[in-house]
Amino acid sequence: MSDQSAADVVPHRRESTHLMHGARTTGHYFTVPLDHRTPDGETITIFAREYSSLEYDGEAIADLPWLLFLQGGPGGRGSRVTQLGGWMKAAARHFRILMLDQRGTGRSTPADAATLPLRGDAAAQAEYLAHFRADSIVADAELIRRQLVGAPWTVFGQSFGGFCTLTYLSVAPEGMDRALITGGLAPLSGPPDQVYSATYRLVEARNREYFAKYPEDRTTLTRIAHHVEAIDERLPTGERLTVARLQMIGSFLGGNTRMDALHFLLEDAFVSTADGQRLSRVFLDAVWAQVSRSSNPLYALLHESIYCQGGASDWSANRVLAEHPQFLPTAEEPLLTGEMVYRWYFDQDPSLVPLRDVADLLAAKADWGSLYDTDQLARNTVPAAAAVYQDDIYVDHDLSMRTARAVKGLQAWETADFHHDGISDDGEAIFNRLLGMTGWPA
């Protein structure tokens, strides 16, 4: 915890520049207020890594405009890449890229089960984390832009990063040259219940699609569910694998090729041992890698709050689940789940158990501030384009299009060719299309 004020510290520090395969990288540290409403109060550190193409020398790079990339999440650090590929390859032809570690993640001041107790009790931790939503992330970005760039920059947001981009358009459009969004048009109003009512239906449909493609996997998954109810199978961190956590491997269903990777995972489920059929270590290790929140607890802690404006989430996904019993762990053939965060996460995941009381306080918080200014969005003048995936199981198409219509001048590209992770499939083509839709080059 820092006891320094923003006036007492150097606001920006550069790391050394490193050359990689076709890429040049430089790390940047920025000192920002924890609460931007009190700029002379407590501060935290934000890290960002600059990427540029070796096709440009130093003088040419200085003339390039900047692009800020806002990662999905919440709780996801900026991507670590060793060469420019996909959307970054396309972007580096025109921009210097700044990859932000959003507050609490990566090399920014960390917020996890190890560091949060330094804040005090659960109430103090929850109060601290209330400053980690999109409004604070955008305020960080705008401060960084003024220190590092000066001129308006292009903002590219994926998933939750798209939510942040909408907030940026709401509160600081003067800092943006254009906005690009993929899989990230959030509802501008209403409770999180509307999101889960839609996404439960979408995830159910995606389950049907998956089991139609791999019908043998329905039998395998049901067999695993019954097996873990009867046999004590342990994940690498020592806790028992439950049906509920097994269902979380439905995160694979959010992508085109990732859905096929789920089939390979299930192929590895069982091995013959001296004690009979047991789950393989390969399978258990892979499941743990998907279901553990040890490296990104902010995802579980803040996920429902990203939809809250003025009301409490009150464990929305848990409550809406009652309307979809086919997703219950007790169902005869339980379906795989998606991005939903349940209260039991904080009982079954060892990395989250210490944060259970904090999570309850955040779920009960009813005075969240507004994230979007609908009047400002209705008169938006920043060129903006968004990829809206018709079969996205995490960000509902219809809710996204409602938002698209509420942002003046935003052009929406509706496509069934990609799922939520579209930029991992063909990021170069998606980026180039969106950039062109905003009128680039001017």
mmCIF file of N, CA and C in Angstrom, residues 278-336:
data_model
loop_
_atom_site.group_PDB
_atom_site.id
_atom_site.type_symbol
_atom_site.label_atom_id
_atom_site.label_comp_id
_atom_site.label_asym_id
_atom_site.label_seq_id
_atom_site.Cartn_x
_atom_site.Cartn_y
_atom_site.Cartn_z
ATOM 1 N N ARG A 278 -9.698 -44.699 -13.711
ATOM 2 C CA ARG A 278 -9.543 -43.419 -13.011
ATOM 3 C C ARG A 278 -9.306 -42.320 -14.038
ATOM 4 N N LEU A 279 -9.501 -41.084 -13.611
ATOM 5 C CA LEU A 279 -9.207 -39.953 -14.488
ATOM 6 C C LEU A 279 -7.702 -39.782 -14.603
ATOM 7 N N SER A 280 -7.240 -39.524 -15.828
ATOM 8 C CA SER A 280 -5.801 -39.417 -16.070
ATOM 9 C C SER A 280 -5.262 -38.102 -15.526
ATOM 10 N N ARG A 281 -3.955 -38.098 -15.210
ATOM 11 C CA ARG A 281 -3.322 -36.859 -14.772
ATOM 12 C C ARG A 281 -3.344 -35.826 -15.890
ATOM 13 N N VAL A 282 -3.195 -36.286 -17.121
ATOM 14 C CA VAL A 282 -3.245 -35.357 -18.252
ATOM 15 C C VAL A 282 -4.587 -34.622 -18.253
ATOM 16 N N PHE A 283 -5.661 -35.374 -18.055
ATOM 17 C CA PHE A 283 -7.003 -34.783 -18.042
ATOM 18 C C PHE A 283 -7.175 -33.845 -16.846
ATOM 19 N N LEU A 284 -6.809 -34.296 -15.667
ATOM 20 C CA LEU A 284 -6.994 -33.496 -14.465
ATOM 21 C C LEU A 284 -6.167 -32.209 -14.503
ATOM 22 N N ASP A 285 -4.954 -32.300 -15.026
ATOM 23 C CA ASP A 285 -4.119 -31.102 -15.141
ATOM 24 C C ASP A 285 -4.749 -30.104 -16.113
ATOM 25 N N ALA A 286 -5.287 -30.616 -17.224
ATOM 26 C CA ALA A 286 -5.887 -29.737 -18.230
ATOM 27 C C ALA A 286 -7.172 -29.105 -17.704
ATOM 28 N N VAL A 287 -7.968 -29.872 -16.971
ATOM 29 C CA VAL A 287 -9.180 -29.317 -16.372
ATOM 30 C C VAL A 287 -8.814 -28.216 -15.381
ATOM 31 N N TRP A 288 -7.836 -28.483 -14.529
ATOM 32 C CA TRP A 288 -7.425 -27.476 -13.546
ATOM 33 C C TRP A 288 -7.003 -26.181 -14.234
ATOM 34 N N ALA A 289 -6.266 -26.300 -15.324
ATOM 35 C CA ALA A 289 -5.800 -25.107 -16.036
ATOM 36 C C ALA A 289 -6.972 -24.267 -16.536
ATOM 37 N N GLN A 290 -8.107 -24.904 -16.807
ATOM 38 C CA GLN A 290 -9.279 -24.182 -17.284
ATOM 39 C C GLN A 290 -10.115 -23.599 -16.153
ATOM 40 N N VAL A 291 -10.186 -24.283 -15.019
ATOM 41 C CA VAL A 291 -11.156 -23.916 -14.000
ATOM 42 C C VAL A 291 -10.565 -23.147 -12.823
ATOM 43 N N SER A 292 -9.259 -23.155 -12.651
ATOM 44 C CA SER A 292 -8.655 -22.447 -11.529
ATOM 45 C C SER A 292 -8.621 -20.944 -11.797
ATOM 46 N N ARG A 293 -8.931 -20.165 -10.775
ATOM 47 C CA ARG A 293 -8.841 -18.709 -10.875
ATOM 48 C C ARG A 293 -7.639 -18.180 -10.095
ATOM 49 N N SER A 294 -6.651 -19.038 -9.840
ATOM 50 C CA SER A 294 -5.518 -18.619 -9.022
ATOM 51 C C SER A 294 -4.752 -17.470 -9.653
ATOM 52 N N SER A 295 -4.671 -17.419 -10.973
ATOM 53 C CA SER A 295 -3.890 -16.372 -11.633
ATOM 54 C C SER A 295 -4.727 -15.161 -12.012
ATOM 55 N N ASN A 296 -6.057 -15.260 -11.930
ATOM 56 C CA ASN A 296 -6.892 -14.093 -12.251
ATOM 57 C C ASN A 296 -8.136 -14.040 -11.364
ATOM 58 N N PRO A 297 -7.944 -13.884 -10.048
ATOM 59 C CA PRO A 297 -9.100 -13.846 -9.138
ATOM 60 C C PRO A 297 -10.029 -12.680 -9.401
ATOM 61 N N LEU A 298 -9.533 -11.601 -9.995
ATOM 62 C CA LEU A 298 -10.399 -10.462 -10.270
ATOM 63 C C LEU A 298 -11.541 -10.843 -11.212
ATOM 64 N N TYR A 299 -11.304 -11.839 -12.051
ATOM 65 C CA TYR A 299 -12.376 -12.288 -12.942
ATOM 66 C C TYR A 299 -13.585 -12.736 -12.132
ATOM 67 N N ALA A 300 -13.341 -13.580 -11.133
ATOM 68 C CA ALA A 300 -14.437 -14.083 -10.307
ATOM 69 C C ALA A 300 -15.008 -12.989 -9.408
ATOM 70 N N LEU A 301 -14.149 -12.157 -8.851
ATOM 71 C CA LEU A 301 -14.594 -11.140 -7.911
ATOM 72 C C LEU A 301 -15.423 -10.038 -8.578
ATOM 73 N N LEU A 302 -15.044 -9.645 -9.783
ATOM 74 C CA LEU A 302 -15.629 -8.457 -10.405
ATOM 75 C C LEU A 302 -16.516 -8.750 -11.602
ATOM 76 N N HIS A 303 -16.623 -10.009 -11.993
ATOM 77 C CA HIS A 303 -17.279 -10.301 -13.270
ATOM 78 C C HIS A 303 -18.701 -9.752 -13.336
ATOM 79 N N GLU A 304 -19.509 -9.986 -12.331
ATOM 80 C CA GLU A 304 -20.886 -9.510 -12.412
ATOM 81 C C GLU A 304 -20.979 -7.998 -12.255
ATOM 82 N N SER A 305 -20.019 -7.401 -11.559
ATOM 83 C CA SER A 305 -20.062 -5.954 -11.347
ATOM 84 C C SER A 305 -19.863 -5.170 -12.638
ATOM 85 N N ILE A 306 -19.289 -5.790 -13.653
ATOM 86 C CA ILE A 306 -19.059 -5.059 -14.908
ATOM 87 C C ILE A 306 -20.369 -4.715 -15.600
ATOM 88 N N TYR A 307 -21.480 -5.338 -15.164
ATOM 89 C CA TYR A 307 -22.794 -5.042 -15.719
ATOM 90 C C TYR A 307 -23.626 -4.147 -14.798
ATOM 91 N N CYS A 308 -23.108 -3.815 -13.624
ATOM 92 C CA CYS A 308 -23.903 -3.125 -12.602
ATOM 93 C C CYS A 308 -23.794 -1.610 -12.727
ATOM 94 N N GLN A 309 -24.948 -0.950 -12.690
ATOM 95 C CA GLN A 309 -25.003 0.508 -12.652
ATOM 96 C C GLN A 309 -26.152 0.898 -11.730
ATOM 97 N N GLY A 310 -25.813 1.105 -10.471
ATOM 98 C CA GLY A 310 -26.813 1.545 -9.519
ATOM 99 C C GLY A 310 -27.448 0.452 -8.684
ATOM 100 N N GLY A 311 -27.305 -0.812 -9.044
ATOM 101 C CA GLY A 311 -27.913 -1.900 -8.283
ATOM 102 C C GLY A 311 -26.916 -3.001 -8.011
ATOM 103 N N ALA A 312 -27.268 -3.871 -7.089
ATOM 104 C CA ALA A 312 -26.407 -4.998 -6.733
ATOM 105 C C ALA A 312 -26.592 -6.154 -7.713
ATOM 106 N N SER A 313 -25.517 -6.905 -7.936
ATOM 107 C CA SER A 313 -25.635 -8.097 -8.783
ATOM 108 C C SER A 313 -26.319 -9.226 -8.037
ATOM 109 N N ASP A 314 -26.087 -9.300 -6.719
ATOM 110 C CA ASP A 314 -26.742 -10.291 -5.866
ATOM 111 C C ASP A 314 -26.584 -11.706 -6.433
ATOM 112 N N TRP A 315 -25.354 -12.006 -6.890
ATOM 113 C CA TRP A 315 -25.063 -13.329 -7.466
ATOM 114 C C TRP A 315 -26.071 -13.667 -8.571
ATOM 115 N N SER A 316 -26.084 -12.835 -9.593
ATOM 116 C CA SER A 316 -27.066 -12.931 -10.670
ATOM 117 C C SER A 316 -27.077 -14.299 -11.349
ATOM 118 N N ALA A 317 -25.904 -14.797 -11.739
ATOM 119 C CA ALA A 317 -25.857 -16.082 -12.445
ATOM 120 C C ALA A 317 -26.422 -17.200 -11.590
ATOM 121 N N ASN A 318 -26.162 -17.157 -10.285
ATOM 122 C CA ASN A 318 -26.719 -18.143 -9.361
ATOM 123 C C ASN A 318 -28.243 -18.097 -9.359
ATOM 124 N N ARG A 319 -28.802 -16.899 -9.310
ATOM 125 C CA ARG A 319 -30.252 -16.752 -9.243
ATOM 126 C C ARG A 319 -30.918 -17.161 -10.549
ATOM 127 N N VAL A 320 -30.342 -16.748 -11.685
ATOM 128 C CA VAL A 320 -30.946 -17.068 -12.974
ATOM 129 C C VAL A 320 -30.822 -18.555 -13.285
ATOM 130 N N LEU A 321 -29.841 -19.218 -12.690
ATOM 131 C CA LEU A 321 -29.660 -20.664 -12.889
ATOM 132 C C LEU A 321 -30.916 -21.445 -12.539
ATOM 133 N N ALA A 322 -31.689 -20.965 -11.574
ATOM 134 C CA ALA A 322 -32.902 -21.670 -11.165
ATOM 135 C C ALA A 322 -33.882 -21.844 -12.321
ATOM 136 N N GLU A 323 -33.783 -20.965 -13.319
ATOM 137 C CA GLU A 323 -34.668 -21.050 -14.484
ATOM 138 C C GLU A 323 -34.115 -21.993 -15.553
ATOM 139 N N HIS A 324 -32.934 -22.542 -15.312
ATOM 140 C CA HIS A 324 -32.278 -23.401 -16.307
ATOM 141 C C HIS A 324 -31.718 -24.644 -15.617
ATOM 142 N N PRO A 325 -32.581 -25.525 -15.123
ATOM 143 C CA PRO A 325 -32.127 -26.677 -14.321
ATOM 144 C C PRO A 325 -31.241 -27.645 -15.080
ATOM 145 N N GLN A 326 -31.240 -27.570 -16.400
ATOM 146 C CA GLN A 326 -30.382 -28.455 -17.184
ATOM 147 C C GLN A 326 -28.895 -28.172 -16.937
ATOM 148 N N PHE A 327 -28.588 -26.999 -16.342
ATOM 149 C CA PHE A 327 -27.209 -26.653 -16.016
ATOM 150 C C PHE A 327 -26.834 -27.018 -14.580
ATOM 151 N N LEU A 328 -27.779 -27.506 -13.807
ATOM 152 C CA LEU A 328 -27.466 -27.868 -12.431
ATOM 153 C C LEU A 328 -26.532 -29.076 -12.396
ATOM 154 N N PRO A 329 -25.583 -29.114 -11.471
ATOM 155 C CA PRO A 329 -24.696 -30.280 -11.351
ATOM 156 C C PRO A 329 -25.458 -31.569 -11.060
ATOM 157 N N THR A 330 -26.644 -31.434 -10.517
ATOM 158 C CA THR A 330 -27.444 -32.613 -10.177
ATOM 159 C C THR A 330 -28.276 -33.137 -11.335
ATOM 160 N N ALA A 331 -28.261 -32.452 -12.481
ATOM 161 C CA ALA A 331 -29.001 -32.939 -13.647
ATOM 162 C C ALA A 331 -28.456 -34.300 -14.077
ATOM 163 N N GLU A 332 -29.308 -35.109 -14.661
ATOM 164 C CA GLU A 332 -28.882 -36.442 -15.077
ATOM 165 C C GLU A 332 -27.767 -36.352 -16.114
ATOM 166 N N GLU A 333 -27.891 -35.401 -17.040
ATOM 167 C CA GLU A 333 -26.836 -35.150 -18.032
ATOM 168 C C GLU A 333 -26.522 -33.657 -17.999
ATOM 169 N N PRO A 334 -25.731 -33.209 -17.020
ATOM 170 C CA PRO A 334 -25.496 -31.765 -16.850
ATOM 171 C C PRO A 334 -24.809 -31.152 -18.061
ATOM 172 N N LEU A 335 -25.264 -29.950 -18.417
ATOM 173 C CA LEU A 335 -24.653 -29.231 -19.525
ATOM 174 C C LEU A 335 -23.409 -28.489 -19.058
ATOM 175 N N LEU A 336 -22.536 -28.217 -19.996
ATOM 176 C CA LEU A 336 -21.352 -27.418 -19.719
ATOM 177 C C LEU A 336 -21.750 -25.955 -19.575
#
